[in-house]
Short mmCIF file of C-alpha atoms and ligand atoms in Angstrom, two decimals:
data_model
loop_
_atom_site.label_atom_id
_atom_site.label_comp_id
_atom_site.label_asym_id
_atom_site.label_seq_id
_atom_site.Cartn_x
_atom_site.Cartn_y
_atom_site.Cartn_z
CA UNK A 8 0.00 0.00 0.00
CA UNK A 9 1.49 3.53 -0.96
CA UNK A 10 0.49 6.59 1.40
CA UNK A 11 0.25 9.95 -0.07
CA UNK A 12 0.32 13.46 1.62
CA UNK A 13 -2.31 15.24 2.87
CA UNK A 14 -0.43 18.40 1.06
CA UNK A 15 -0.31 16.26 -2.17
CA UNK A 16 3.24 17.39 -3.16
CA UNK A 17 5.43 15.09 -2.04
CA UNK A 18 5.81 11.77 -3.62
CA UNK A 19 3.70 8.93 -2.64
CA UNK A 20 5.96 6.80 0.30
CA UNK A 21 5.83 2.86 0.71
CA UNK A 22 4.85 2.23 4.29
CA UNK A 23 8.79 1.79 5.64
CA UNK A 24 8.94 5.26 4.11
CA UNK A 25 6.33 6.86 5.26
CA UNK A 26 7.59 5.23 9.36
CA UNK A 27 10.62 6.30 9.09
CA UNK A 28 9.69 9.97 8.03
CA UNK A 29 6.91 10.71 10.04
CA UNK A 30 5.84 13.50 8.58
CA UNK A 31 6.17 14.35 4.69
CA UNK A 32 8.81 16.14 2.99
CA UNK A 33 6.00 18.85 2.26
CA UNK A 34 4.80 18.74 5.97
CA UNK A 35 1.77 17.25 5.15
CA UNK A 36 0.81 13.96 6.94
CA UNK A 37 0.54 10.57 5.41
CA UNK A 38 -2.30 9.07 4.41
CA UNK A 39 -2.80 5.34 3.08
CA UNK A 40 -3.91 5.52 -0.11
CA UNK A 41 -7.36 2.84 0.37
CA UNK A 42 -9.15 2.35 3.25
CA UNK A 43 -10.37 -1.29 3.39
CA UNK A 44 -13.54 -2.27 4.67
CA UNK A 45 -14.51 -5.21 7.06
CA UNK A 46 -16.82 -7.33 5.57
CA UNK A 47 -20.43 -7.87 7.30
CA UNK A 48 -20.13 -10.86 8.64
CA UNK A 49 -17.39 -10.07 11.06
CA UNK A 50 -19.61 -7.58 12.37
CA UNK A 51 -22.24 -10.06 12.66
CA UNK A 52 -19.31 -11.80 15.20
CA UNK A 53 -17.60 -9.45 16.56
CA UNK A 54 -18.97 -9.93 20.16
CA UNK A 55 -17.55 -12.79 20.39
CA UNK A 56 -14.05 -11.79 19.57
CA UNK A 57 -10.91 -10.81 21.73
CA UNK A 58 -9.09 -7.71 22.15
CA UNK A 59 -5.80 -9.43 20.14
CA UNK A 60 -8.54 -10.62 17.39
CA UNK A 61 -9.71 -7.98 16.73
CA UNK A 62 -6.14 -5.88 16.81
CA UNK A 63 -4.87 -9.31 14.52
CA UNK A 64 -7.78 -8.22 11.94
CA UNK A 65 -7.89 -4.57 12.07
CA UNK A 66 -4.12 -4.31 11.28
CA UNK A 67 -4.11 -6.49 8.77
CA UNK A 68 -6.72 -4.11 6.84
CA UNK A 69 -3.99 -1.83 7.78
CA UNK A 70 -0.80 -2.63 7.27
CA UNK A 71 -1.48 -6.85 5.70
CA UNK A 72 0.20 -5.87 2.14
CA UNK A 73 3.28 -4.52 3.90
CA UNK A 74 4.61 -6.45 7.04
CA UNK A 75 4.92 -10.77 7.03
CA UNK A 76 1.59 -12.12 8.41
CA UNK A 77 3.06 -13.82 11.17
CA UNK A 78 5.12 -10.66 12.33
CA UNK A 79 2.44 -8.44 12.42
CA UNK A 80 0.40 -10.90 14.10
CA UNK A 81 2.61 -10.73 16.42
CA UNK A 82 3.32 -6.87 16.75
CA UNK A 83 -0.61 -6.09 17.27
CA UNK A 84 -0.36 -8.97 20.14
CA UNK A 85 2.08 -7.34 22.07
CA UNK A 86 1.18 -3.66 21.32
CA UNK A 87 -2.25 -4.32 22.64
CA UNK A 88 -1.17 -6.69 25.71
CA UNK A 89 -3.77 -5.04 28.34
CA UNK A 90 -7.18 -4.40 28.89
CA UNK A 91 -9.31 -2.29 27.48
CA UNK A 92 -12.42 -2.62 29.40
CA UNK A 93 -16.17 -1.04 28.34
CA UNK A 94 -18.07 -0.43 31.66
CA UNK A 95 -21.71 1.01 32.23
CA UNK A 96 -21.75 4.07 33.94
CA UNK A 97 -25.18 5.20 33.74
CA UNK A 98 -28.24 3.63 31.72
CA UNK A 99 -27.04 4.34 27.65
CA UNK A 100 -23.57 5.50 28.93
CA UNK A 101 -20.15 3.54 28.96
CA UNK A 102 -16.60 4.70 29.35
CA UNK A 103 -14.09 2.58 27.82
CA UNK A 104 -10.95 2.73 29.84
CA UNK A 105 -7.82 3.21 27.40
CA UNK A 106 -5.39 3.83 30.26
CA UNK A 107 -4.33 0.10 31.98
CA UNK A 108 -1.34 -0.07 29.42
CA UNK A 109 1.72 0.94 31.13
CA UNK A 110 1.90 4.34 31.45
CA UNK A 111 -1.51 5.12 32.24
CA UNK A 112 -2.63 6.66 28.86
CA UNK A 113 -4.36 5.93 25.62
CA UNK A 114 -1.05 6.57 24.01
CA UNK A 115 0.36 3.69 24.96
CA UNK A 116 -1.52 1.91 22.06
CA UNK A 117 0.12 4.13 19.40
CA UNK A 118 3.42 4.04 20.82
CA UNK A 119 3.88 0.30 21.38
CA UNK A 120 2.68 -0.73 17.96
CA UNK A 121 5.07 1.78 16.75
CA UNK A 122 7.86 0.79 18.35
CA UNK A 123 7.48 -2.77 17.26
CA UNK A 124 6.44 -1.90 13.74
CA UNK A 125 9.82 0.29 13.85
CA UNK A 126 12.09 -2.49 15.29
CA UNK A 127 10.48 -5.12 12.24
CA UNK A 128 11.42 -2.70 9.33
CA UNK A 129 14.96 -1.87 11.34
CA UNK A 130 15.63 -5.60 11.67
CA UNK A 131 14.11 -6.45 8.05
CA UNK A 132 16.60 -3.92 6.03
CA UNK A 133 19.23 -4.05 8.72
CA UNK A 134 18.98 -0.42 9.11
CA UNK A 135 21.77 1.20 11.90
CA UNK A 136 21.72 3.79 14.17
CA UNK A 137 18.44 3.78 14.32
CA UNK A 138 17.55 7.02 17.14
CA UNK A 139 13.51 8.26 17.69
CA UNK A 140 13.57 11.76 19.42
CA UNK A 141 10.89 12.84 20.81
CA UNK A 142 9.95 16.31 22.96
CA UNK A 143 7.86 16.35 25.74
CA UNK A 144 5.89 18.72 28.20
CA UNK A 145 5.13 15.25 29.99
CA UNK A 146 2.57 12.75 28.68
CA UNK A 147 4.15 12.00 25.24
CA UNK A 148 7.63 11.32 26.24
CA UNK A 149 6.49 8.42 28.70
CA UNK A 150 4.32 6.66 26.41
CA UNK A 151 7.36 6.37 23.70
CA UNK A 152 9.59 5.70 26.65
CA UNK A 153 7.87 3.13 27.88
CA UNK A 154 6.51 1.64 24.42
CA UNK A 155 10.14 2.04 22.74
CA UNK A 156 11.93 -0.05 26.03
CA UNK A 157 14.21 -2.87 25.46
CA UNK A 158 13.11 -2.46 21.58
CA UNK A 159 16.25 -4.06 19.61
CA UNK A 160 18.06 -1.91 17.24
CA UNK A 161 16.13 1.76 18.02
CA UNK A 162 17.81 4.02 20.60
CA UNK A 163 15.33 6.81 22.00
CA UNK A 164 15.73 10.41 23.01
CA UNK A 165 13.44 11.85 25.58
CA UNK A 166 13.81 15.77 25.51
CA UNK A 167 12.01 17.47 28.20
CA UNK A 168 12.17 20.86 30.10
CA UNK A 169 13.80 20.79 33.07
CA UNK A 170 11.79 21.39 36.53
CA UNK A 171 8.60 22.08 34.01
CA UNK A 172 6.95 18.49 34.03
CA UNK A 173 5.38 16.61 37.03
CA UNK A 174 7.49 14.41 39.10
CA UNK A 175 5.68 11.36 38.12
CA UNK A 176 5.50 12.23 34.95
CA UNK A 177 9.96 12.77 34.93
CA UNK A 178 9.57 9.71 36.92
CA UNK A 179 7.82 8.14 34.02
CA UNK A 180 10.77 8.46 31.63
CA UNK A 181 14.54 8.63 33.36
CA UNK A 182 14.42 6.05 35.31
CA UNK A 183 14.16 3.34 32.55
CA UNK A 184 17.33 3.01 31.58
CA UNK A 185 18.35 0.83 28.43
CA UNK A 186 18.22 1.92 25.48
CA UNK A 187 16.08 5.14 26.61
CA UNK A 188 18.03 8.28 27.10
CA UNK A 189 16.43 11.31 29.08
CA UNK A 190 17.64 14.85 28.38
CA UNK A 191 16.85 17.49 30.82
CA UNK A 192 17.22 20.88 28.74
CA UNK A 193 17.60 23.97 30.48
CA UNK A 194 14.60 25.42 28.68
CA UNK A 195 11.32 25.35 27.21
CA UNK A 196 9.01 22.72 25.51
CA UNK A 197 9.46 24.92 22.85
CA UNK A 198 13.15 24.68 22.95
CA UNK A 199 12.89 21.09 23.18
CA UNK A 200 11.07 20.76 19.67
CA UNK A 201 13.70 23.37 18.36
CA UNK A 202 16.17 21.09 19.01
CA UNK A 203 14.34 17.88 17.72
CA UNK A 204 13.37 19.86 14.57
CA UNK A 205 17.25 21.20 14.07
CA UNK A 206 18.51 17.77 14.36
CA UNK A 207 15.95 16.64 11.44
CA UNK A 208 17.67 19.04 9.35
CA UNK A 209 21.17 18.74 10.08
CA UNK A 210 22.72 17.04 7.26
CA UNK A 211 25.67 15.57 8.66
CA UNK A 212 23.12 13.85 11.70
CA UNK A 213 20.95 12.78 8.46
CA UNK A 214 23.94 10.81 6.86
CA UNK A 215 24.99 9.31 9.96
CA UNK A 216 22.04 7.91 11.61
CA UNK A 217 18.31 7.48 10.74
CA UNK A 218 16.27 9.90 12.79
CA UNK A 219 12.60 9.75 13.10
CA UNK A 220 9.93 11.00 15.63
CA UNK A 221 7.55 9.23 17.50
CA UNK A 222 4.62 11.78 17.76
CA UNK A 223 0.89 10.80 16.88
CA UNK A 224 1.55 12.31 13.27
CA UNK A 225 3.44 9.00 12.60
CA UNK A 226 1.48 6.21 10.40
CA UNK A 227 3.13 3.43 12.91
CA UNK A 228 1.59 5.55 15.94
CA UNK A 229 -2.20 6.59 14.52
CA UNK A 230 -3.91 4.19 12.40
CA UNK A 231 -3.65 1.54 15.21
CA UNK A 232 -5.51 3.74 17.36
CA UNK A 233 -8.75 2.50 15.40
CA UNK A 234 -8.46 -1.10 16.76
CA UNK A 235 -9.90 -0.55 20.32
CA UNK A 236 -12.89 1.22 18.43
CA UNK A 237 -13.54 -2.26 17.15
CA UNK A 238 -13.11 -3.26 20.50
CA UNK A 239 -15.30 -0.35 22.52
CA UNK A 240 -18.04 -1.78 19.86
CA UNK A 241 -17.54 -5.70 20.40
CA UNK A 242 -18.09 -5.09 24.19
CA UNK A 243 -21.33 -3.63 23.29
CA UNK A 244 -22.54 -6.15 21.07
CA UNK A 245 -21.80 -8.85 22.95
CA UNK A 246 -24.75 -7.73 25.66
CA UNK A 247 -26.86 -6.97 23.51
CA UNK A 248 -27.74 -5.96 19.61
CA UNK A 249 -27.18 -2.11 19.45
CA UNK A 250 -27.57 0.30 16.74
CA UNK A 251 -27.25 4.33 17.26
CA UNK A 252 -24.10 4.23 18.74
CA UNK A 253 -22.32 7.56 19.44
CA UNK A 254 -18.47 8.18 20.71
CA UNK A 255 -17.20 10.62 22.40
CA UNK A 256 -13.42 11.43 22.28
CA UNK A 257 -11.40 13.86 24.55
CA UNK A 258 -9.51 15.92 21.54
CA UNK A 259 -6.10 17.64 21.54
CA UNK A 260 -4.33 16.63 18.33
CA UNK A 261 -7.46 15.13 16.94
CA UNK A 262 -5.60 11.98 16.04
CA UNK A 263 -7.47 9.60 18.02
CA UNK A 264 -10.61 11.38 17.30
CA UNK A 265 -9.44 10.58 13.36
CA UNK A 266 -8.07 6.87 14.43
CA UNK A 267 -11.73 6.61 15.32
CA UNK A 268 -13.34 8.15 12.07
CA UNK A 269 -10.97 5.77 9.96
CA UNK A 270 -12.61 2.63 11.79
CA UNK A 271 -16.23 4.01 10.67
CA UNK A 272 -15.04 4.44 7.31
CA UNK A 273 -14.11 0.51 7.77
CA UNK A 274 -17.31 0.04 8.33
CA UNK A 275 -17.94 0.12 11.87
CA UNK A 276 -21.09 0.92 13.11
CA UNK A 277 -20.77 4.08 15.07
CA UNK A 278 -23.21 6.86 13.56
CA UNK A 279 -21.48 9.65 14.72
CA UNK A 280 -18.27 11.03 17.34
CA UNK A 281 -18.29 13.99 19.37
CA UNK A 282 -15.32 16.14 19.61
CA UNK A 283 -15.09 17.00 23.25
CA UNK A 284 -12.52 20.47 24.07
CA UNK A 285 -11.14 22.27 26.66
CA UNK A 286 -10.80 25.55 26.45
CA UNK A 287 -8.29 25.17 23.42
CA UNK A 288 -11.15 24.72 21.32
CA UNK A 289 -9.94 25.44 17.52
CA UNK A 290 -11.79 22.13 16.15
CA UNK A 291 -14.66 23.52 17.84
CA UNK A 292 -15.30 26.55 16.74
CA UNK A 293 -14.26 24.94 12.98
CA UNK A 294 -17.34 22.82 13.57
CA UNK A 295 -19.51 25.78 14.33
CA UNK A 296 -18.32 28.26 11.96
CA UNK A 297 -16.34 26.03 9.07
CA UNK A 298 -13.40 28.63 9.48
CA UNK A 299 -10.48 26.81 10.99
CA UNK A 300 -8.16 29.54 13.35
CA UNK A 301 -5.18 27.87 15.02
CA UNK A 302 -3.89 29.86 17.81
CA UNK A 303 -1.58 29.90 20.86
CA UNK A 304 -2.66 26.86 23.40
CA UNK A 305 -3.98 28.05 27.07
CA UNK A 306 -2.90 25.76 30.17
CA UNK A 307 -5.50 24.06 31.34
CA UNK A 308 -5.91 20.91 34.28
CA UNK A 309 -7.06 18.69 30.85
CA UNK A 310 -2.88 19.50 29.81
CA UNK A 311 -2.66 17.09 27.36
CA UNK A 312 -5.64 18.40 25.14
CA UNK A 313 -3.92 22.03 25.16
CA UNK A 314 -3.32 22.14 21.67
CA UNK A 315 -3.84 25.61 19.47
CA UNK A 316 -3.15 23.95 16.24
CA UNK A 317 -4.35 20.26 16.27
CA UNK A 318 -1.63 18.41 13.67
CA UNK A 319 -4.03 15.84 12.70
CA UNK A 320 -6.91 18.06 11.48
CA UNK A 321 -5.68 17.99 8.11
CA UNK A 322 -6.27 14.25 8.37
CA UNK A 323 -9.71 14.62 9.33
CA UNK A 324 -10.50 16.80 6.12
CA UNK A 325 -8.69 14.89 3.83
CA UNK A 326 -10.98 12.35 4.78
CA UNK A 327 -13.66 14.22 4.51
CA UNK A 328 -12.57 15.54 1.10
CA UNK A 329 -12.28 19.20 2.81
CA UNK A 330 -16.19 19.24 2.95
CA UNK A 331 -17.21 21.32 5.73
CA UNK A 332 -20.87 19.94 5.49
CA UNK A 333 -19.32 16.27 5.23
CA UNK A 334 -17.62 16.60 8.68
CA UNK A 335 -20.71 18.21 10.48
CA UNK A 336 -22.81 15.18 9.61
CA UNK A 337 -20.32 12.54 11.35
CA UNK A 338 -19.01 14.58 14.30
CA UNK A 339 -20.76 17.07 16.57
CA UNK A 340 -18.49 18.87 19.53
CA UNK A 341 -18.62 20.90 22.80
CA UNK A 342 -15.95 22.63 24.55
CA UNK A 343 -15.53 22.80 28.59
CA UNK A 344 -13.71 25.37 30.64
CA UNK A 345 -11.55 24.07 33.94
CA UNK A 346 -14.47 24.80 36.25
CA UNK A 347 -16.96 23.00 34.46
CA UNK A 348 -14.25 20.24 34.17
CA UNK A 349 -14.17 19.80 37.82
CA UNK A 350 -17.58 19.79 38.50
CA UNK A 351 -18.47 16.84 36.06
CA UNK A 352 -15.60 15.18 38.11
CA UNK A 353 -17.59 16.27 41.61
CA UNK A 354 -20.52 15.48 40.22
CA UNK A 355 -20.01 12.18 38.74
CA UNK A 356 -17.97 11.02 41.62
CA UNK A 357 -20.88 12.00 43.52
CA UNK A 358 -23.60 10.16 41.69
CA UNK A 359 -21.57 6.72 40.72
CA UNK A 360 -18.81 6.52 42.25
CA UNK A 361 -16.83 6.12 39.31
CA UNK A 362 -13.34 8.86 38.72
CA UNK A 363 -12.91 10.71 36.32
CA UNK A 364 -9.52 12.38 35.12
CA UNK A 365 -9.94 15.66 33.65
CA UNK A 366 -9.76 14.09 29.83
CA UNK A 367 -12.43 11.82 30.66
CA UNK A 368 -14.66 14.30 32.07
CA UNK A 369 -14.45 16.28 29.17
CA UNK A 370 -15.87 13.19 26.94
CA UNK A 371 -18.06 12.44 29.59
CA UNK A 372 -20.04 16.11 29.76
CA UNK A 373 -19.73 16.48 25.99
CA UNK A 374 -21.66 12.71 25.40
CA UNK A 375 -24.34 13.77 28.28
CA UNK A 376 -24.39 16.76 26.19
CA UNK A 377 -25.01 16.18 22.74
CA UNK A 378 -26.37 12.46 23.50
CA UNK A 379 -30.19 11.89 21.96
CA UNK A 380 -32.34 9.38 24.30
CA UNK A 381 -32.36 6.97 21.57
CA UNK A 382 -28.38 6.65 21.53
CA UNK A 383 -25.80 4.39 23.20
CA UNK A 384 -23.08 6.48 24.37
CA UNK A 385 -19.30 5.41 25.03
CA UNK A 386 -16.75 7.95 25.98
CA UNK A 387 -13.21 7.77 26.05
CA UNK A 388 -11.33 7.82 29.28
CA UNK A 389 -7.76 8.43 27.88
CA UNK A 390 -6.07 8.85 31.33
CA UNK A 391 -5.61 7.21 34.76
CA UNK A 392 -7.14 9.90 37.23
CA UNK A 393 -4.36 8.88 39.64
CA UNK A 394 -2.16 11.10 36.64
CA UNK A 395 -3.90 14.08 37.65
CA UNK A 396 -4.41 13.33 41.76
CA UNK A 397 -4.03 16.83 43.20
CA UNK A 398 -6.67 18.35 40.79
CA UNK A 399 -9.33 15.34 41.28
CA UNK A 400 -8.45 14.65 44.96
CA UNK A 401 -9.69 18.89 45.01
CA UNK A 402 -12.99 18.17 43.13
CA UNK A 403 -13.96 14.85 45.58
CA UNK A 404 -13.00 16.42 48.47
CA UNK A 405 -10.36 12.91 49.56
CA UNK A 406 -7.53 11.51 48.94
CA UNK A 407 -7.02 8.95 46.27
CA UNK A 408 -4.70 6.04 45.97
CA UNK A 409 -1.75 5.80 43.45
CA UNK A 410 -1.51 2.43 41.71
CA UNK A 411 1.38 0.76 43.07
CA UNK A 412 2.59 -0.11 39.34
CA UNK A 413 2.81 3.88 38.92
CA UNK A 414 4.52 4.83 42.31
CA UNK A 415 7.02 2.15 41.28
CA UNK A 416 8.28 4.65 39.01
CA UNK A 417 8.98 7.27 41.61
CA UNK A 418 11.02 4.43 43.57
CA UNK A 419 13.18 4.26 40.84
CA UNK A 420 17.10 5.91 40.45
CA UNK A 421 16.38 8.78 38.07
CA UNK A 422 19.03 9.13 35.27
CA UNK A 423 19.08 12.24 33.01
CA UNK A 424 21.53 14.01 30.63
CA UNK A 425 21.22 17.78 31.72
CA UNK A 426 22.24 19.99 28.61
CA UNK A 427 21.65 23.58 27.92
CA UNK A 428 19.77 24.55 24.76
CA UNK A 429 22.71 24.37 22.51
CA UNK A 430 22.50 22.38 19.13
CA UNK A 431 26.04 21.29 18.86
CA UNK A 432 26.58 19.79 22.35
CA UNK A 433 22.43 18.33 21.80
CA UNK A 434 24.35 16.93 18.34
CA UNK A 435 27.56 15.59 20.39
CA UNK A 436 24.90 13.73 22.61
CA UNK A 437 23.63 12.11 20.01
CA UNK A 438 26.56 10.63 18.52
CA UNK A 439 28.29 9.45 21.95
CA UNK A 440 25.53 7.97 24.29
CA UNK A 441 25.17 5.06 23.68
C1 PLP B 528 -2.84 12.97 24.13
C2 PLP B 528 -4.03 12.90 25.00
C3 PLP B 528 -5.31 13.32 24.58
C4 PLP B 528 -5.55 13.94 23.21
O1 PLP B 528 -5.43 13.00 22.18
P1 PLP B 528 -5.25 13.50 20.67
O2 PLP B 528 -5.07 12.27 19.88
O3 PLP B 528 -4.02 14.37 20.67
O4 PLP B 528 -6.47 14.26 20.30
C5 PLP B 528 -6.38 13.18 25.44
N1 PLP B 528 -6.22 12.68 26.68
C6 PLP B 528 -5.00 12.26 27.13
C7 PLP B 528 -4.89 11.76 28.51
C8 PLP B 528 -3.87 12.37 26.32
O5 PLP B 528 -2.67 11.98 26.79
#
């Protein structure tokens, strides 16, 4: 399968190509170039498949013309190793928890089947000096971290501002060890990416060593998010027949919101998604006016949704063949300010029980929302609300429990390169730590 650019200038890229180099040469992002359906019958069965079925069938549509049956058996297998569990919340509503993997995020999907998908082309071609860099304000850096260690043949670079992510989250990424290597730059996250997108220029680092990123623009990292769609679905069916199924997606990047839009073009059964915001709420107001107006990102307690300029939104209307109109008629969307945030977490918490982290809550209040009594709603929890403890423990009023796999992290011996924001020693780095 070739996969072309959204921008439509660059060449068309085999799927090693496209991998490797992240994003086009024109900045655009890749796209494959069919989208194969799933024939009816294995919706007729799907409730009675597996998580690892489902991921064994879905990436085959994917990525079957490309990759050794056998291998990428294997790859979806391991990148989908934990549960993904569809609960009932309320009568017509169900969360399905994306964060058991290991970090306690949805991105740990994306990142392990990249990282494994990455090692398989590495090891096919025999490709050296393999490095992914990545840049972090937190959240991304451990997922790649995590879903890139012990990986044979791919060394990874964690850049990340020093004293301006949370403890856990540092935690999270320099005390693995292996073949992950944390640097602590005396910075910004903006300096961070500076420094990732120098060294994707620099010539002489380009001849030496194969760089690539790891950042939910990649192919490797975003179509697999569709699999657990499949999944969120099977859970459903397997109760009971169901038609009029919405989603709901907590949106920052929009790429799991467009992992999700790819499985219904596959032919699963969802009628429509919802596009929940923050306050950073640019896909929002495209929805409602059809002008789309990146700006600056605000901080908000839903961090990893703070996005002014979501990089996958040119996915999303490629799909849609730019049509404004098209879009509107698959996904609605609402946007949520902190305080309203934290009272769906008071309030829920209240009513079921059941935590939400601020991501969630944000799905949660935007399928309550825009939900019509004759739908069945899932949202997307995308986060552990142990990640976020001081601003939930606030909403409920007590103190919450840190799973002892994530306060194992914090036990750990943290080791970190600390380097100022300087390409040439960031360059020397690269070429001696090994
Ligand atoms: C990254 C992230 C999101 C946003 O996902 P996108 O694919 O960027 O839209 C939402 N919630 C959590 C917890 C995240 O880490």
């Amino acid at each position: 399968m070739k996969y072309y650019s959204t921008r439509h200038i660059a060449p068309k890229a085999t799927l090693q190509e496209a991998v490797i180099k992240g994003l086009a040469p024109d900045r655009g992002l890749y796209m494959p170039e069919k989208i194969n359906r799933l024939p009816a019958d294995f919706f007729n069965e799907i409730g009675n498949l597996s998580l690892t079925d489902i991921a064994k069938v879905v990436a085959e549509k994917f990525f079957g013309e490309d990759i050794d049956k056998e291998q990428l058996n294997t790859i979806a297998i391991e990148a989908l190793n934990f549960d993904i569990p569809l609960k009932k919340l309320e009568e017509g509503v169900y969360v399905l928890e994306l964060f058991h993997g290991p970090t306690f995020a949805f991105k740990d999907v994306g990142a392990r089947f990249m990282s494994r998908m990455l090692s398989y082309f590495v090891q096919e071609q025999r490709l050296e000096n393999m490095k992914v860099l990545v840049a972090t304000s937190g959240d991304t850096g451990s997922a790649v971290a995590n879903g890139f260690l012990g990986v044979e043949g791919i060394q990874v670079f964690v850049l990340y501002p020093s004293g301006k992510v949370s403890e856990i989250q540092e935690a999270q990424f320099t005390t693995l060890g292996q073949n992950v290597v944390a640097l602590e730059i005396d910075g910004t996250f903006d300096d961070c990416q500076a420094l990732v997108k120098s060294a994707f220029m620099d010539e002489e680092l380009n001849r030496k060593m194969y760089l690539t990123s790891a950042n939910s623009i990649n192919i490797a990292r975003f179509l697999p998010q569709s699999i657990y769609y499949f999944y969120a679905y099977a859970q459903l069916a397997k109760q009971q027949p169901v038609d009029n199924v919405v989603v709901s997606v907590p949106s920052g990047n929009l790429g799991n919101l467009a992992a999700g839009l790819f499985a219904k073009r596959m032919g699963l059964p969802v009628k429509r998604f919802i596009a929940a915001n923050n306050r950073n709420d640019v896909f929002f107001q495209y929805l409602d006016t059809g002008n789309y107006e990146p700006r600056a990102s605000i901080q908000t307690i839903a961090n990893a949704m703070d996005v002014g300029a979501p990089s996958n939104f040119e996915r999303i209307l490629d799909l849609y063949g730019q049509s404004h109109e098209a879009i509107k008629q698959d996904i609605s969307g609402n946007t949520y300010s902190d305080v309203e945030i934290k009272n769906t977490i008071r309030t829920v918490y209240e009513k079921t029980g059941y935590l939400l982290d601020p991501h969630g809550a944000c799905a949660y209040q935007a399928l309550k929302d825009e939900k019509k009594p004759d739908e069945t709603g899932v949202f997307l929890a995308t986060a552990h609300p142990a990640k976020f403890k001081e601003t939930v423990e606030e909403c409920i009023g007590s103190t919450i429990e840190i799973p002892q796999r994530l306060s194992a992290f914090m036990r750990r011996k943290k080791q970190s390169h600390l380097l100022s924001t300087d390409f040439n020693l960031f360059k020397k780095t690269l070429f001696n730590v090994s």
